[in-house]
Short mmCIF file of C-alpha atoms in Angstrom, two decimals:
data_model
loop_
_atom_site.label_atom_id
_atom_site.label_comp_id
_atom_site.label_asym_id
_atom_site.label_seq_id
_atom_site.Cartn_x
_atom_site.Cartn_y
_atom_site.Cartn_z
CA MET A 33 -64.83 7.62 36.06
CA THR A 34 -64.79 11.39 36.31
CA ASN A 35 -62.98 13.05 39.22
CA LEU A 36 -63.72 16.74 39.57
CA HIS A 37 -60.28 17.52 40.95
CA ASP A 38 -58.55 16.57 37.71
CA THR A 39 -59.48 19.71 35.74
CA ALA A 40 -60.37 23.36 36.33
CA PRO A 41 -64.14 24.03 36.20
CA SER A 42 -65.53 25.29 32.92
CA ALA A 43 -69.19 25.77 31.99
CA ASP A 44 -68.64 24.30 28.53
CA ALA A 45 -67.84 20.84 29.94
CA ALA A 46 -71.47 19.73 29.74
CA GLY A 47 -71.84 20.76 26.11
CA THR A 48 -74.21 23.25 24.51
CA TRP A 49 -77.82 23.65 23.42
CA ARG A 50 -79.63 26.18 21.27
CA LEU A 51 -82.34 28.53 22.48
CA GLY A 52 -83.70 29.44 19.08
CA ASP A 53 -80.70 30.91 17.26
CA LEU A 54 -78.75 31.43 20.50
CA THR A 55 -76.22 28.80 21.60
CA VAL A 56 -75.57 28.46 25.34
CA ASN A 57 -73.55 26.18 27.57
CA ARG A 58 -75.85 23.73 29.31
CA LEU A 59 -74.52 24.78 32.72
CA GLY A 60 -75.78 28.29 33.50
CA LEU A 61 -76.59 30.45 36.53
CA GLY A 62 -79.85 31.29 38.24
CA ALA A 63 -79.88 34.81 39.69
CA MET A 64 -82.59 34.45 42.32
CA ARG A 65 -80.20 33.69 45.17
CA LEU A 66 -77.88 36.59 44.41
CA THR A 67 -80.16 38.89 46.41
CA GLY A 68 -80.62 36.51 49.31
CA MET A 69 -83.89 34.78 50.10
CA PRO A 70 -86.79 36.27 52.10
CA TRP A 71 -86.11 33.93 55.01
CA ASP A 72 -82.38 34.78 55.26
CA GLU A 73 -81.34 36.43 58.51
CA LYS A 74 -79.54 39.26 56.70
CA PRO A 75 -79.08 40.50 53.11
CA LYS A 76 -76.45 38.92 50.90
CA SER A 77 -73.29 40.91 50.37
CA ARG A 78 -73.64 43.20 47.37
CA ASP A 79 -69.92 42.93 46.59
CA GLY A 80 -70.15 39.16 46.95
CA ALA A 81 -73.01 38.92 44.49
CA ILE A 82 -71.16 41.04 41.95
CA ALA A 83 -68.08 38.87 42.41
CA VAL A 84 -70.15 35.72 41.76
CA LEU A 85 -71.51 37.15 38.51
CA ARG A 86 -68.10 38.19 37.24
CA ARG A 87 -66.55 34.88 38.22
CA ALA A 88 -69.37 33.03 36.43
CA ILE A 89 -68.44 34.77 33.19
CA GLU A 90 -64.78 33.87 33.74
CA LEU A 91 -65.80 30.22 34.12
CA GLY A 92 -67.66 30.26 30.80
CA VAL A 93 -71.23 30.76 32.00
CA ASP A 94 -73.11 32.36 29.11
CA HIS A 95 -76.72 31.79 30.23
CA ILE A 96 -78.15 33.68 33.21
CA ASP A 97 -81.75 33.36 34.37
CA THR A 98 -83.30 36.34 36.15
CA ALA A 99 -86.51 38.36 36.61
CA SER A 100 -87.50 41.82 37.75
CA PHE A 101 -89.38 40.18 40.65
CA TYR A 102 -86.13 38.70 42.00
CA PHE A 103 -85.56 41.31 44.65
CA THR A 104 -85.49 41.87 48.39
CA ALA A 105 -85.82 45.08 50.37
CA THR A 106 -82.21 46.02 49.59
CA ARG A 107 -81.17 44.00 46.54
CA SER A 108 -82.34 43.53 42.93
CA ALA A 109 -81.01 40.68 40.80
CA ASN A 110 -81.39 42.66 37.58
CA GLU A 111 -79.55 45.66 39.01
CA LEU A 112 -76.72 43.43 40.25
CA ILE A 113 -76.41 41.82 36.81
CA SER A 114 -76.40 45.20 35.07
CA THR A 115 -73.80 46.64 37.45
CA ALA A 116 -71.53 43.59 37.38
CA LEU A 117 -71.56 42.69 33.71
CA GLN A 118 -72.09 45.76 31.52
CA PRO A 119 -70.87 46.03 28.88
CA TYR A 120 -72.26 42.54 28.42
CA PRO A 121 -70.21 39.84 26.68
CA GLU A 122 -71.47 39.30 23.14
CA ASN A 123 -72.23 35.64 23.80
CA LEU A 124 -74.17 36.20 27.04
CA VAL A 125 -77.84 35.14 26.94
CA ILE A 126 -80.03 36.62 29.66
CA THR A 127 -83.34 34.84 30.19
CA THR A 128 -86.10 36.60 32.11
CA LYS A 129 -89.56 35.74 33.41
CA VAL A 130 -92.78 37.71 33.52
CA GLY A 131 -96.19 37.02 35.00
CA PRO A 132 -95.77 37.35 38.77
CA GLY A 133 -95.43 40.84 40.18
CA ARG A 134 -96.10 42.94 43.24
CA ASP A 135 -99.57 44.37 43.81
CA ARG A 136 -100.28 47.67 45.58
CA ASP A 137 -100.02 45.95 48.95
CA GLY A 138 -96.61 44.52 48.14
CA GLU A 139 -97.90 40.97 47.75
CA PHE A 140 -97.17 38.73 44.79
CA ALA A 141 -99.98 38.48 42.25
CA PHE A 142 -100.24 37.16 38.71
CA ALA A 143 -100.38 39.92 36.10
CA ARG A 144 -103.30 40.51 33.77
CA PRO A 145 -102.37 40.29 30.06
CA ASP A 146 -102.40 44.09 29.74
CA ARG A 147 -99.67 44.34 32.39
CA LEU A 148 -97.18 42.07 30.64
CA ARG A 149 -95.76 44.73 28.32
CA GLY A 150 -94.94 46.86 31.35
CA GLN A 151 -93.14 43.91 32.96
CA VAL A 152 -91.13 43.26 29.80
CA GLU A 153 -90.16 46.94 29.57
CA GLU A 154 -89.22 46.94 33.26
CA ASN A 155 -86.78 44.09 32.68
CA ILE A 156 -85.33 45.87 29.66
CA ARG A 157 -84.78 49.09 31.67
CA GLN A 158 -83.28 47.35 34.68
CA LEU A 159 -80.88 45.29 32.60
CA GLY A 160 -79.92 48.18 30.32
CA LEU A 161 -80.85 46.34 27.12
CA ASP A 162 -82.62 47.19 23.88
CA HIS A 163 -84.53 43.90 23.91
CA LEU A 164 -84.70 40.67 25.90
CA ASP A 165 -83.06 37.49 24.61
CA VAL A 166 -85.57 35.02 26.07
CA VAL A 167 -88.73 35.71 28.07
CA ASN A 168 -90.58 32.96 29.91
CA LEU A 169 -94.23 33.34 30.79
CA ARG A 170 -94.24 32.09 34.36
CA TRP A 171 -97.75 30.67 34.64
CA GLY A 172 -99.69 31.18 37.87
CA ALA A 173 -98.90 32.85 41.17
CA ALA A 174 -98.47 29.69 43.26
CA MET A 175 -95.51 27.34 43.58
CA GLY A 176 -97.57 24.46 42.19
CA LYS A 177 -98.94 24.31 38.67
CA GLU A 178 -102.25 25.97 37.96
CA PRO A 179 -104.81 24.93 35.32
CA GLY A 180 -106.25 27.20 32.69
CA SER A 181 -105.53 28.62 29.26
CA LEU A 182 -102.41 30.76 28.86
CA ALA A 183 -103.34 31.78 25.31
CA GLU A 184 -104.22 35.39 26.07
CA HIS A 185 -101.08 36.01 28.13
CA PHE A 186 -98.76 34.18 25.75
CA GLY A 187 -100.36 35.94 22.81
CA VAL A 188 -99.32 39.29 24.30
CA LEU A 189 -95.72 38.09 24.50
CA ALA A 190 -95.91 36.80 20.94
CA ASP A 191 -96.97 40.28 19.83
CA LEU A 192 -94.04 41.81 21.73
CA ARG A 193 -91.77 39.34 19.99
CA GLU A 194 -93.08 40.52 16.64
CA ALA A 195 -92.52 44.13 17.78
CA GLY A 196 -88.84 43.40 18.51
CA LEU A 197 -88.90 43.70 22.31
CA ILE A 198 -88.33 39.94 22.75
CA ARG A 199 -86.15 37.62 20.69
CA HIS A 200 -87.43 34.23 21.88
CA LEU A 201 -90.21 32.90 24.10
CA GLY A 202 -90.52 30.21 26.72
CA VAL A 203 -93.00 29.07 29.37
CA SER A 204 -92.59 28.17 33.02
CA ASN A 205 -94.57 26.19 35.60
CA VAL A 206 -96.75 24.61 32.93
CA GLY A 207 -98.25 21.27 31.99
CA ALA A 208 -98.14 19.47 28.65
CA ASP A 209 -101.47 20.90 27.49
CA GLN A 210 -100.32 24.45 28.22
CA LEU A 211 -97.03 23.88 26.40
CA THR A 212 -98.94 22.55 23.38
CA GLU A 213 -101.23 25.58 23.52
CA ALA A 214 -98.26 27.95 23.59
CA MET A 215 -96.54 26.21 20.66
CA ALA A 216 -99.64 26.79 18.55
CA ILE A 217 -99.30 30.55 19.13
CA ALA A 218 -95.55 31.13 18.69
CA PRO A 219 -92.27 29.17 18.75
CA VAL A 220 -91.26 28.01 22.24
CA VAL A 221 -87.52 27.60 22.90
CA CYS A 222 -87.59 26.51 26.55
CA VAL A 223 -89.71 25.19 29.40
CA GLN A 224 -88.68 26.08 32.93
CA ASN A 225 -90.34 23.87 35.56
CA ARG A 226 -89.57 22.57 39.01
CA TYR A 227 -87.79 19.23 38.60
CA GLY A 228 -85.13 17.19 40.35
CA LEU A 229 -83.95 13.75 41.35
CA THR A 230 -86.95 13.08 43.61
CA ASP A 231 -89.29 15.61 42.00
CA ARG A 232 -90.10 13.68 38.85
CA GLN A 233 -93.68 14.62 38.00
CA ASP A 234 -92.48 16.19 34.74
CA ASP A 235 -90.67 13.17 33.27
CA ALA A 236 -93.22 13.02 30.45
CA LEU A 237 -93.02 16.77 29.82
CA LEU A 238 -89.23 16.52 29.66
CA ALA A 239 -89.61 13.86 26.98
CA LEU A 240 -92.15 16.00 25.09
CA CYS A 241 -89.65 18.86 25.05
CA ALA A 242 -87.01 16.54 23.60
CA GLU A 243 -89.40 15.55 20.79
CA HIS A 244 -89.82 19.20 19.79
CA GLY A 245 -86.21 20.32 20.31
CA ILE A 246 -87.22 22.53 23.23
CA ALA A 247 -84.83 23.11 26.12
CA PHE A 248 -86.03 21.81 29.48
CA VAL A 249 -84.65 24.01 32.25
CA PRO A 250 -85.33 22.75 35.78
CA PHE A 251 -85.48 25.12 38.70
CA PHE A 252 -84.86 23.97 42.28
CA ALA A 253 -83.07 20.90 40.85
CA VAL A 254 -80.85 20.84 43.93
CA THR A 255 -82.49 22.98 46.60
CA THR A 256 -85.78 21.09 46.71
CA GLU A 257 -83.83 18.31 48.37
CA VAL A 258 -81.85 20.41 50.86
CA PRO A 259 -83.61 20.76 54.22
CA GLY A 260 -84.59 24.37 54.85
CA ALA A 261 -83.35 25.64 51.47
CA THR A 262 -86.89 26.55 50.44
CA PRO A 263 -90.10 26.89 52.44
CA GLN A 264 -91.33 23.68 50.82
CA THR A 265 -88.58 21.39 52.11
CA GLY A 266 -88.80 19.36 55.26
CA ASP A 267 -86.18 17.80 57.49
CA THR A 268 -85.34 14.74 55.39
CA VAL A 269 -83.28 14.34 52.26
CA PRO A 270 -84.72 11.61 50.00
CA GLY A 271 -82.06 9.51 48.32
CA GLU A 272 -79.35 10.78 50.64
CA ALA A 273 -77.55 7.44 50.93
CA GLU A 274 -77.60 6.74 47.18
CA VAL A 275 -76.39 10.22 46.29
CA ALA A 276 -73.64 10.06 48.92
CA ARG A 277 -72.43 6.73 47.52
CA VAL A 278 -72.09 8.14 44.00
CA ALA A 279 -70.56 11.36 45.30
CA ALA A 280 -67.85 9.47 47.18
CA ALA A 281 -66.90 7.56 44.04
CA HIS A 282 -66.32 10.83 42.16
CA GLY A 283 -64.87 12.96 44.94
CA ALA A 284 -67.91 15.20 44.53
CA THR A 285 -70.53 16.79 46.75
CA PRO A 286 -74.14 15.54 46.87
CA ALA A 287 -75.31 18.77 45.20
CA GLN A 288 -72.90 18.16 42.32
CA ILE A 289 -74.26 14.66 41.84
CA ARG A 290 -77.83 15.97 41.75
CA LEU A 291 -76.81 18.53 39.11
CA ALA A 292 -74.96 15.90 37.10
CA TRP A 293 -77.97 13.58 37.23
CA THR A 294 -80.16 16.42 35.96
CA LEU A 295 -77.87 17.08 33.01
CA HIS A 296 -77.82 13.36 32.19
CA ARG A 297 -81.59 13.44 31.62
CA GLY A 298 -81.08 14.61 28.04
CA GLU A 299 -78.96 16.78 25.81
CA HIS A 300 -81.78 19.34 25.82
CA VAL A 301 -81.74 19.69 29.61
CA LEU A 302 -80.05 22.82 30.94
CA ALA A 303 -79.08 23.59 34.52
CA ILE A 304 -79.36 27.00 36.19
CA PRO A 305 -78.26 26.44 39.80
CA GLY A 306 -78.34 29.60 41.86
CA THR A 307 -75.87 30.76 44.49
CA GLY A 308 -74.49 33.87 46.09
CA ASP A 309 -71.26 32.15 47.11
CA PRO A 310 -68.17 32.02 44.84
CA ALA A 311 -67.08 28.61 46.16
CA HIS A 312 -70.52 27.11 45.50
CA LEU A 313 -70.48 28.66 42.04
CA GLU A 314 -67.26 26.84 41.18
CA GLU A 315 -68.66 23.58 42.54
CA ASN A 316 -71.82 23.98 40.45
CA VAL A 317 -69.86 24.70 37.28
CA ALA A 318 -67.54 21.76 37.95
CA ALA A 319 -70.57 19.44 38.12
CA GLY A 320 -70.97 19.86 34.37
CA ALA A 321 -67.86 17.74 33.85
CA LEU A 322 -69.20 14.77 35.82
CA ARG A 323 -69.93 11.66 33.78
CA LEU A 324 -72.02 9.12 35.64
CA GLY A 325 -71.89 5.44 34.77
CA GLU A 326 -74.91 3.38 33.77
CA ASP A 327 -75.02 1.59 37.13
CA GLU A 328 -74.85 4.93 38.95
CA LEU A 329 -77.62 6.40 36.86
CA ALA A 330 -79.77 3.32 37.46
CA LEU A 331 -79.19 3.65 41.21
CA LEU A 332 -80.17 7.32 41.19
CA ASP A 333 -83.08 6.86 38.82
CA ALA A 334 -84.61 4.36 41.22
CA VAL A 335 -84.63 6.99 44.00
CA GLY A 336 -87.36 9.00 42.33
CA THR A 337 -89.61 6.14 41.19
#
């Protein structure tokens, strides 16, 4: 049985996966929370966010997920990454998303295909890069999935890949039909969808990704089950007793168990937990070393069915 206090945290403990020709540790970092969330009472500390990013690199994190639309009135995730980490480590893979953006009234709206090049170039400028490692087309403007063909939008990104502005492509917030449609246009290296212990609607899509060697990268794998962590969460925590039981056996936190369960879903599953707190960062990275037993996995699996 794994006890997290036995070893120092290292992002390579969960193993690696390939995003195209880029190898990353399966435990990465999501940058959205570096800026603070819209409902926070006050902005996150700029120095604290920079410290988290630099500490993540020290702990072996080599995969950071960000977007130009991750910003608040006083903070920008891309600017924080650029300030904290340039010159970038050679092995660092920065994944970005395009699609959503601000309209003239400051509200989020989904971009027309002819706006995607501008969004890609905006990410390149903000991050101080010559090209982007991985770009996900984040489909739709709503939190839930939206129907429709993504061919025109994804085709624009495929052209930008051919032009050298993008190295690899992914999709986000999609269904199986949309993933299949994208694969027919250009190689897809990752799918980034909402997924977690009790948010299991994409079990079949996760399996489809495994069949094609595509990374499945859940977002909100932990925070969807923390009351108040997102606008979508309520006051209850499904599976709280089961998670607490497993956590106690490993000397771990409930969040670490949820991350570990996510990573146990398949070798192609990556984790990108976000945080603006150095202590939480270390806890998240340490979760990659957790090895859950078959009985524990069966107990947790039953929570979401």
